[in-house]
Short mmCIF file of C-alpha atoms and ligand atoms in Angstrom, two decimals:
data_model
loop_
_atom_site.label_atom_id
_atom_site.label_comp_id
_atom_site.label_asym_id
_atom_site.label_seq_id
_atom_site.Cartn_x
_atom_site.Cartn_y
_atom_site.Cartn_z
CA UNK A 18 25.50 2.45 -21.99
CA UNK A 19 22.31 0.78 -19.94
CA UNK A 20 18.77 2.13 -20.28
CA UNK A 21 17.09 2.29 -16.69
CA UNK A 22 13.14 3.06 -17.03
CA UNK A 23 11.83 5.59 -13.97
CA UNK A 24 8.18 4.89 -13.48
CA UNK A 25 8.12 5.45 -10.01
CA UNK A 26 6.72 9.04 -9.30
CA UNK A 27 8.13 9.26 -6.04
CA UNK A 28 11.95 8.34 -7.14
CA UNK A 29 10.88 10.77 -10.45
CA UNK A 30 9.74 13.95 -8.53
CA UNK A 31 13.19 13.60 -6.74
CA UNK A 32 15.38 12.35 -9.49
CA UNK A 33 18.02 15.38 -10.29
CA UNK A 34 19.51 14.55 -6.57
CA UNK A 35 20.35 10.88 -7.93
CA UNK A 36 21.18 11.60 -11.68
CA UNK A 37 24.69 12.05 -11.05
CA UNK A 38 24.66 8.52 -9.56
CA UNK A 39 23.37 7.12 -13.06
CA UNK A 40 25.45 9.14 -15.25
CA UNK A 41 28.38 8.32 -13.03
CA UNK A 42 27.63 4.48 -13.45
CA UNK A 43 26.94 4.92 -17.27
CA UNK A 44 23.39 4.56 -16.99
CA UNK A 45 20.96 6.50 -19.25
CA UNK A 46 17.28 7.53 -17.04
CA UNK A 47 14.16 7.47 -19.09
CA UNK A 48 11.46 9.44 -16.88
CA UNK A 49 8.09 9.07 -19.10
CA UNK A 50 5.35 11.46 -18.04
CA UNK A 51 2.84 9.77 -15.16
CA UNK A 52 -0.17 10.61 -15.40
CA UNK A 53 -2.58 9.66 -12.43
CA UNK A 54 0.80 8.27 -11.05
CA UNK A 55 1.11 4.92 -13.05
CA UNK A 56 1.17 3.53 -16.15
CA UNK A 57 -1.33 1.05 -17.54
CA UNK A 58 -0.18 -1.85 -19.70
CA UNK A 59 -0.52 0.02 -22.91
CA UNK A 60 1.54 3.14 -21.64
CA UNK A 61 3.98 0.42 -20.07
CA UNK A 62 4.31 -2.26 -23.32
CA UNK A 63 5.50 1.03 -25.28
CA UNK A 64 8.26 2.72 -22.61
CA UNK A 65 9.77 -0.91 -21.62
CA UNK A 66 10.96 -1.31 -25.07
CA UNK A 67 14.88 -0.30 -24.91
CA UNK A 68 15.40 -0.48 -21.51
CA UNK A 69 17.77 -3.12 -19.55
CA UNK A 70 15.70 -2.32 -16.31
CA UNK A 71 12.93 -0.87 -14.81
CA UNK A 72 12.25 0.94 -11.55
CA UNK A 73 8.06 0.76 -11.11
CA UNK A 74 5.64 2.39 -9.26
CA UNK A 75 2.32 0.34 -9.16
CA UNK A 76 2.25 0.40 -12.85
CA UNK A 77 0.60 -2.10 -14.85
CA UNK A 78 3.51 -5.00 -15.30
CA UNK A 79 1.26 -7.84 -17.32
CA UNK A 80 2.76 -10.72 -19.52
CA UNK A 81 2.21 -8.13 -22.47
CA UNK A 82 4.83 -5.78 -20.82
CA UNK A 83 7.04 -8.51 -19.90
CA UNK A 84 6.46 -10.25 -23.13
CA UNK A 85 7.91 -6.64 -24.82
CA UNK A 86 10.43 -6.58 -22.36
CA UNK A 87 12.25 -10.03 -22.98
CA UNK A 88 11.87 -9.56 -26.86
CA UNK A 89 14.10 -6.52 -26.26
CA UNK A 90 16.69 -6.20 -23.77
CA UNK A 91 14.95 -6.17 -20.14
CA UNK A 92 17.22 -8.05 -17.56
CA UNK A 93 15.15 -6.96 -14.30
CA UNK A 94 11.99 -4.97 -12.74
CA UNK A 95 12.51 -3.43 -9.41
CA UNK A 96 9.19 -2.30 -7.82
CA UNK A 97 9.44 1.09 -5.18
CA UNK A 98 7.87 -0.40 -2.40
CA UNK A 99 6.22 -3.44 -1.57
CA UNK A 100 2.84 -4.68 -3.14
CA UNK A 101 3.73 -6.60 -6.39
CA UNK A 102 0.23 -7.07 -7.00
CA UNK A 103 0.27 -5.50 -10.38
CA UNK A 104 3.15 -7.72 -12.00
CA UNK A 105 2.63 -10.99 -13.38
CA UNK A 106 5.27 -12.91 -10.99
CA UNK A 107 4.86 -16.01 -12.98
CA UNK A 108 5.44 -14.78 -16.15
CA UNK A 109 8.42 -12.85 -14.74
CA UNK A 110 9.60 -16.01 -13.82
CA UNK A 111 8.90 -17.79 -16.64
CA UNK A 112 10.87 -15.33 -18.83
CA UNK A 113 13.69 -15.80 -16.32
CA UNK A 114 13.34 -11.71 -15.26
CA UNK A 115 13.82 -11.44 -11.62
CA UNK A 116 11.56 -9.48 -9.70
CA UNK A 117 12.60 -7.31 -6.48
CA UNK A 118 10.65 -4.88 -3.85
CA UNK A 119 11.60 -3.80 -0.78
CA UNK A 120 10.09 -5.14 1.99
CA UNK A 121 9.72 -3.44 5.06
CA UNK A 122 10.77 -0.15 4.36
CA UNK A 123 8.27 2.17 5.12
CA UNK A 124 5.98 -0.19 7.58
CA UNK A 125 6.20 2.46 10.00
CA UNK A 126 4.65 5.48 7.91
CA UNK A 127 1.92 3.37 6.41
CA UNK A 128 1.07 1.86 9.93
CA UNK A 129 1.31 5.89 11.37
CA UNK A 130 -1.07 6.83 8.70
CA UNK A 131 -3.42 3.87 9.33
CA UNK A 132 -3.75 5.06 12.67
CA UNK A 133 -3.89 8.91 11.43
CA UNK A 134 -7.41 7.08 9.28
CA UNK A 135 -8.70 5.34 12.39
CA UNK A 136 -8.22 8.61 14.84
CA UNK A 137 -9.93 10.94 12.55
CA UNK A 138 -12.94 8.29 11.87
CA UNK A 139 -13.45 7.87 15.02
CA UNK A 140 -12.54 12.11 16.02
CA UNK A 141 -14.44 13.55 12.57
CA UNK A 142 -11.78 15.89 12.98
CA UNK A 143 -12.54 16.35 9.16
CA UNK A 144 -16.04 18.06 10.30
CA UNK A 145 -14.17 19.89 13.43
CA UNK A 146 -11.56 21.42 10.51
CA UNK A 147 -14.22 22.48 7.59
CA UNK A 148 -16.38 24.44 10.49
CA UNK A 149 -13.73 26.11 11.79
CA UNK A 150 -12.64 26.91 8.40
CA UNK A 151 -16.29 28.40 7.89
CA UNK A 152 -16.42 30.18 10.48
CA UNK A 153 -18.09 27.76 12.64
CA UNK A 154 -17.21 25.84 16.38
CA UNK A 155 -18.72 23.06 15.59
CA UNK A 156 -18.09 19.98 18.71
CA UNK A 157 -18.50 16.47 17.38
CA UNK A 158 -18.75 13.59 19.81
CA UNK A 159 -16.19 11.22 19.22
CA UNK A 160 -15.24 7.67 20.19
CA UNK A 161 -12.54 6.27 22.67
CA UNK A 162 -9.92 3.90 21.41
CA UNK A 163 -8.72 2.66 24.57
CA UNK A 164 -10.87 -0.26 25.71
CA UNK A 165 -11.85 -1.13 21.85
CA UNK A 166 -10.62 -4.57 20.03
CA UNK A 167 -8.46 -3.46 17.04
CA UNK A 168 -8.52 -6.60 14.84
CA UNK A 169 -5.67 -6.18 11.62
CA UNK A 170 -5.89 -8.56 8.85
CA UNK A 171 -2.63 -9.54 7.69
CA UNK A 172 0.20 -9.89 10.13
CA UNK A 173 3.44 -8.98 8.46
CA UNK A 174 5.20 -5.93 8.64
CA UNK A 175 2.71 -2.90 8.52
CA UNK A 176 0.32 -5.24 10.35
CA UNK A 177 2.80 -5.76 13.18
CA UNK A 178 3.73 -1.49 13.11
CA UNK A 179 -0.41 -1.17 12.98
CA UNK A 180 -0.44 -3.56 15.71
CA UNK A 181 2.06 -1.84 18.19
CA UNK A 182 0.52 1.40 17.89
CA UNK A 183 -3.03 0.09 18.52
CA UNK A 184 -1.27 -1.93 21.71
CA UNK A 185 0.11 1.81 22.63
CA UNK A 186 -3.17 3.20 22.07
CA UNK A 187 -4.88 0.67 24.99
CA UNK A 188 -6.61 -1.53 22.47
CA UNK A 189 -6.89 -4.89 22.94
CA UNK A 190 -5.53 -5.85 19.98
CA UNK A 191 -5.92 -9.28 17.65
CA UNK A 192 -5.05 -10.17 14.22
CA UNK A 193 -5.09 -12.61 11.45
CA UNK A 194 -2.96 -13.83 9.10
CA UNK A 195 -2.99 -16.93 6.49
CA UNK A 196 0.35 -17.84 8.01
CA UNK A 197 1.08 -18.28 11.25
CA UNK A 198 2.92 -16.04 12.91
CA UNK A 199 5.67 -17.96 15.78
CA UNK A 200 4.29 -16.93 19.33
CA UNK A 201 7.76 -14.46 20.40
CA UNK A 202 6.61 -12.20 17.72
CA UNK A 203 2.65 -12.15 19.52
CA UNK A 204 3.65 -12.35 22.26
CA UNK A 205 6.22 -9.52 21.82
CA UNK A 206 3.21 -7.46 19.89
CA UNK A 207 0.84 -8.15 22.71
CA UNK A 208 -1.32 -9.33 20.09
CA UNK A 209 -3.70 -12.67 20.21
CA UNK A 210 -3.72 -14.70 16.47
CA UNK A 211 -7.27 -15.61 15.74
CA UNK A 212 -9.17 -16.74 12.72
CA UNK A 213 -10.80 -14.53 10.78
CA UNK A 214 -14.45 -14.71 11.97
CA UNK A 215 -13.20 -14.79 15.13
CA UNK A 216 -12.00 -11.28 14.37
CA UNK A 217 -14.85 -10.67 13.04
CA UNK A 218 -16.99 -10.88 15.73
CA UNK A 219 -14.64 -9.73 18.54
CA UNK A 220 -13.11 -6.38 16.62
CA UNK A 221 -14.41 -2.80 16.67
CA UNK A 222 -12.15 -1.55 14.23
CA UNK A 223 -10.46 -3.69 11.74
CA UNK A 224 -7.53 -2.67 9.74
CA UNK A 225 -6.92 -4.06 7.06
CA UNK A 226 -2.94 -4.91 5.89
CA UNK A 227 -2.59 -7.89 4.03
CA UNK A 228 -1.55 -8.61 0.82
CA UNK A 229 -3.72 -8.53 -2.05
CA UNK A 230 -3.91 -11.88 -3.80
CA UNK A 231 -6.77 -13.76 -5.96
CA UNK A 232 -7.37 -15.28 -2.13
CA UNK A 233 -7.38 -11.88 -0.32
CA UNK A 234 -9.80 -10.21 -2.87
CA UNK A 235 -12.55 -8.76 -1.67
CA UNK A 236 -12.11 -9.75 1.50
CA UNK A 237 -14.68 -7.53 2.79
CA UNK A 238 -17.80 -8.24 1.09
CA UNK A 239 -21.56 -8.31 1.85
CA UNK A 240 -21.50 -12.27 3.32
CA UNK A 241 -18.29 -10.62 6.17
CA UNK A 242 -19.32 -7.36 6.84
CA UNK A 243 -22.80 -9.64 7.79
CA UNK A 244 -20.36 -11.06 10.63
CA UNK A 245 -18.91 -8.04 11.87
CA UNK A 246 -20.09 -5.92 14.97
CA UNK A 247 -22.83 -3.72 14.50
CA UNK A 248 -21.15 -0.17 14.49
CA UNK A 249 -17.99 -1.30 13.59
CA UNK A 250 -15.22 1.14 11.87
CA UNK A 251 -13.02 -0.36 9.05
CA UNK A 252 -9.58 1.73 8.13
CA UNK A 253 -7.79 0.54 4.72
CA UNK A 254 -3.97 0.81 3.81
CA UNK A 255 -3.56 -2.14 1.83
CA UNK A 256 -4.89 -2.51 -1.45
CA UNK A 257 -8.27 -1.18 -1.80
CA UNK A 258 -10.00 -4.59 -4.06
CA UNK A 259 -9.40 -6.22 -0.97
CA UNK A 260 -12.83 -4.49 -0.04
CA UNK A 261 -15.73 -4.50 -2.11
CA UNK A 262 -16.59 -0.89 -2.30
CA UNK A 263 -20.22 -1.18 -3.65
CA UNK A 264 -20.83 -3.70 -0.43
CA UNK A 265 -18.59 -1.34 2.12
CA UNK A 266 -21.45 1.57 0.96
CA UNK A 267 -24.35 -0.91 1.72
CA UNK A 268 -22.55 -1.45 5.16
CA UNK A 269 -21.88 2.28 5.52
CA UNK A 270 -25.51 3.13 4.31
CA UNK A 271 -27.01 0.65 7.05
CA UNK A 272 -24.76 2.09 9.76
CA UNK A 273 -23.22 -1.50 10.22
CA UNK A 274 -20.54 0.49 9.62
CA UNK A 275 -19.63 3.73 11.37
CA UNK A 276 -17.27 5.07 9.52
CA UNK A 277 -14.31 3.70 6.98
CA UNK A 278 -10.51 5.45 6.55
CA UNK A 279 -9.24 4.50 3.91
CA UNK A 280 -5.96 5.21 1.73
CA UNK A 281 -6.50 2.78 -1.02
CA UNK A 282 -9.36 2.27 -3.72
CA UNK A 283 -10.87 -0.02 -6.20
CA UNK A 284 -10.18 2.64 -8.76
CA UNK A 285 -7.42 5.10 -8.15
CA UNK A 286 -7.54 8.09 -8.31
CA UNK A 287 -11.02 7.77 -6.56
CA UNK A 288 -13.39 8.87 -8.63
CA UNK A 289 -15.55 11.82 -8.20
CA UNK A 290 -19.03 9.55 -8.74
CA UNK A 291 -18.31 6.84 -6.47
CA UNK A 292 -20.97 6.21 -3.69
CA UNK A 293 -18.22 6.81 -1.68
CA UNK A 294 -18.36 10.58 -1.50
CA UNK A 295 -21.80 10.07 0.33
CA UNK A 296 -20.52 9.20 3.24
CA UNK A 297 -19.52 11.69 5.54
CA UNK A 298 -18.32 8.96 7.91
CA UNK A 299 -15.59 7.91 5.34
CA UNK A 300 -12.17 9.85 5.10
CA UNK A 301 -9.80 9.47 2.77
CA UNK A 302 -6.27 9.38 2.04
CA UNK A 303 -4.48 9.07 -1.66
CA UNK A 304 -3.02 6.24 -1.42
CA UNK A 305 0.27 7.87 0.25
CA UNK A 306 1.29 5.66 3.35
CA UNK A 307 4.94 5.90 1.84
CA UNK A 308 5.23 9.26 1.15
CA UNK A 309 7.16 10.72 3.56
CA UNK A 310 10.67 12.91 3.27
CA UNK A 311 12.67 9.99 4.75
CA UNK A 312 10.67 7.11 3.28
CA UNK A 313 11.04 8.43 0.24
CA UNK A 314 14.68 9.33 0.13
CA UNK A 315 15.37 5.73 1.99
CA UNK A 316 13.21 3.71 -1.51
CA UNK A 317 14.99 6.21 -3.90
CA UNK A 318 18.38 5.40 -2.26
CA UNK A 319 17.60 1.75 -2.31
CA UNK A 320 16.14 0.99 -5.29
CA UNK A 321 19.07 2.66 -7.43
CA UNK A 322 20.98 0.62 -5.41
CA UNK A 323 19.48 -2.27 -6.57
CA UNK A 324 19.01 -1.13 -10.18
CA UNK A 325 22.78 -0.48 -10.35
CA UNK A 326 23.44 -3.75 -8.79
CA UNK A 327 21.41 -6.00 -11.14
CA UNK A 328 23.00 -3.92 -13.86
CA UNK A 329 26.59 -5.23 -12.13
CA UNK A 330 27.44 -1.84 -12.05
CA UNK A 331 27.76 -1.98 -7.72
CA UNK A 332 28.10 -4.05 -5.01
CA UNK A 333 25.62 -4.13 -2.46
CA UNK A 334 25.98 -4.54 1.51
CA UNK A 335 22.81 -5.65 1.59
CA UNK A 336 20.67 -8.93 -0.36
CA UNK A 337 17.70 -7.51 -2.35
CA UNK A 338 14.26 -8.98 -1.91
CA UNK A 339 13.60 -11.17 -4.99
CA UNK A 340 9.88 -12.02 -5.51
CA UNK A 341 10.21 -13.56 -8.41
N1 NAD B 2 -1.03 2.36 1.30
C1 NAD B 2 0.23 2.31 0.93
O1 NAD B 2 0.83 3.31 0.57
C2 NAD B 2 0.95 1.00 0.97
C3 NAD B 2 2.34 1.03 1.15
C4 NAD B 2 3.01 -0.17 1.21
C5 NAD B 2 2.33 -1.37 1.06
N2 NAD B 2 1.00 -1.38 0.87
C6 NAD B 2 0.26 -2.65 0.77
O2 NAD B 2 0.32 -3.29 2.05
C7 NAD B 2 0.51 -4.69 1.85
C8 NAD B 2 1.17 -5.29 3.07
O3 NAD B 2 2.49 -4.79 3.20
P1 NAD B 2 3.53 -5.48 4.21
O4 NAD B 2 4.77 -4.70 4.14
O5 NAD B 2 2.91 -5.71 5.52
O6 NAD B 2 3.74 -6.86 3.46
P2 NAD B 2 4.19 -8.21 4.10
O7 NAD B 2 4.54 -9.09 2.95
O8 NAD B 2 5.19 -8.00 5.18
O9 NAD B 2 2.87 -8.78 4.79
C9 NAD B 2 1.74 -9.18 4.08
C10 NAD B 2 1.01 -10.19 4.96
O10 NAD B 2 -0.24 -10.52 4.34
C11 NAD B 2 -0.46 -11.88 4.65
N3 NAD B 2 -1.50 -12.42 3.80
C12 NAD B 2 -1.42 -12.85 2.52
N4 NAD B 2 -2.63 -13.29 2.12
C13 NAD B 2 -3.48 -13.12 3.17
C14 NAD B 2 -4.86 -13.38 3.37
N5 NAD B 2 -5.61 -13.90 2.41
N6 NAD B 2 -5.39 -13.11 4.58
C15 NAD B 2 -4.63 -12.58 5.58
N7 NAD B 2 -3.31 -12.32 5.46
C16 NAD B 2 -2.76 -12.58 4.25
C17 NAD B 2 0.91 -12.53 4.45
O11 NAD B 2 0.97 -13.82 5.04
C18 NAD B 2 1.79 -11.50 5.13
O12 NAD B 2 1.98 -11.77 6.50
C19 NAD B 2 1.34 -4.78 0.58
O13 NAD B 2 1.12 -6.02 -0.08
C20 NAD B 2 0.84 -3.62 -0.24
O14 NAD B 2 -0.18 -4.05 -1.09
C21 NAD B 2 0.29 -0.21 0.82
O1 3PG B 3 3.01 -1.50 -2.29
C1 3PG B 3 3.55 -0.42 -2.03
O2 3PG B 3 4.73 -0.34 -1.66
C2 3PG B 3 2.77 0.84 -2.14
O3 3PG B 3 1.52 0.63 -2.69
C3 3PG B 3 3.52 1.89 -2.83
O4 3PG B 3 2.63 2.91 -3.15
P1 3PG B 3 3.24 4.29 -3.62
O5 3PG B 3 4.10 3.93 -4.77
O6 3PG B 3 2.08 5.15 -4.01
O7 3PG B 3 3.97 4.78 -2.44
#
């Protein structure tokens, strides 16, 4: 009998309609309780113990955990989603335990709710809702997208979803990315690769996309957002270190800014004494571009696919991502 650990909450919350897959393939689900949605290293180093494999959220996946892992019986981690930020690829590969994600899966919800972020920034339909809810009619001047430069940082496949729906919106739209991307793709996008203070200087709103790396961090700091346009609205659906936050409320507080939407934070869940909350220009999301119905059942389907394939308990019609 395997041991399969569930951290992911979204493949949890829905798990009774794919137990009878594992108990039908011999594998035993342990479900530990998520708190705040992921476990840190501690929480993880404890509940990998045992296990053969492990389906993760964005839980805390250190050389500690991996470490405790290998000295037991793990054989693979298979992360819901994409970012693999929070796992230590290189001791994963040291150890010889191979790393999957799946890329690509849900580009089109996270780009839809990046450009959910940037309509309601620029809209403040946030302000329109509460006073109607109040009792109020309150009319709130807006901005228009069409005719603005949408500049997205990080080119691969939310960037390229943000980037078609920003094209479909009427904004000129450019975007960066430390690799370059082959011109039938661009050109396809209707999107112009530039370098990043060219973006900078040419964008209105910049979205943010790209993967979070010891490269990408903080990104968006004091010494960039001193590059950007004055006025300029910043939306969020990445990874939220890629932005320093204390610098983002400077910008915010100083108008260079307008207004930020984002999904992700430097601490999640957000909390309730950040700066942040000042800011009635800034909406927020909780870190939720995947959750939809059919993202959701699409990940859960996949990744017990590839849990009961790296188990060689089923053959797959498809090759899983390996990251590591
Ligand atoms: N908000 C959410 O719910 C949510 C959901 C899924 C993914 N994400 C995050 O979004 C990120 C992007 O997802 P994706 O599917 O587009 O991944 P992807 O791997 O297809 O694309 C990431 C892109 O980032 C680029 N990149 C890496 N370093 C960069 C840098 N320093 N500057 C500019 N570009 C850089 C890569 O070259 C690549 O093109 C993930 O890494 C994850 O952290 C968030
Ligand atoms: O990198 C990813 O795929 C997302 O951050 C997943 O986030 P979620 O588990 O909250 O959907």
């Amino acid at each position: 009998m395997y041991r399969a650990l569930v951290t992911c909450h979204h493949l949890q919350r829905y798990f009774e309609d794919f137990r009878p897959f594992y108990e039908a393939a011999g594998v035993e689900p342990i479900l530990p309780t998520i708190e705040g949605q992921q476990l840190d290293a501690a929480a993880m180093r404890e509940a990998i113990v045992g296990v053969d494999a492990v389906i993760a959220g964005d839980d805390e996946i250190d050389a500690s955990v991996l470490e405790a892992g290998k000295s037991s019986q793990l054989k693979a981690v298979i992360k819901w989603g994409i970012g693999t930020d929070s796992i230590d690829k290189a001791k994963a590969a040291e150890l010889g335990i191979p790393v999957y994600n799946t890329p690509g899966t849900f580009a089109n919800e996270v780009a839809d709710l990046a450009l959910s972020l940037l309509l309601n920034v620029l809209r403040q339909t946030h302000h329109m809702h509460n006073s109607v809810r109040e009792g109020g009619w309150r009319k709130v001047p807006g901005r228009s997208l069409a005719g603005m430069t949408a500049g997205v940082i990080g080119l691969g496949s939310i960037g390229q979803a943000i980037a078609k729906r920003t094209v479909a919106f009427g904004m000129e739209t450019i975007g960066y990315d430390v690799r370059e991307i082959d011109q039938e793709t661009l050109s396809a996008l209707g999107v112009m690769q530039v370098d990043l203070p060219a973006l900078f200087a040419q964008s209105d709103a910049i979205l943010v996309a790209c993967e979070l790396t010891p490269e990408s961090r903080h990104l968006l700091r004091d010494e960039t957002f001193a590059q950007m346009k004055e006025g300029v609205y910043i939306v969020n659906v990445s990874r939220g270190p890629l932005i320093h936050e204390a610098a983002l409320c400077r910008a915010l507080e100083s108008g260079k800014v307008a207004g930020a939407g984002l999904d992700v934070f430097e601490v999640e869940p957000l909390p309730q004494t950040s700066a942040l909350h000042g800011f009635d220009t800034a909406v927020f999301s909780t870190h939720n571009g995947s959750n939809t119905i059919e993202a959701v059942a699409r990940v859960n389907a996949m990744t017990t696919d590839i849990l009961l394939h790296v188990l060689g308990l089923k053959d797959l019609d498809f090759t899983p991502n390996r990251v590591a």
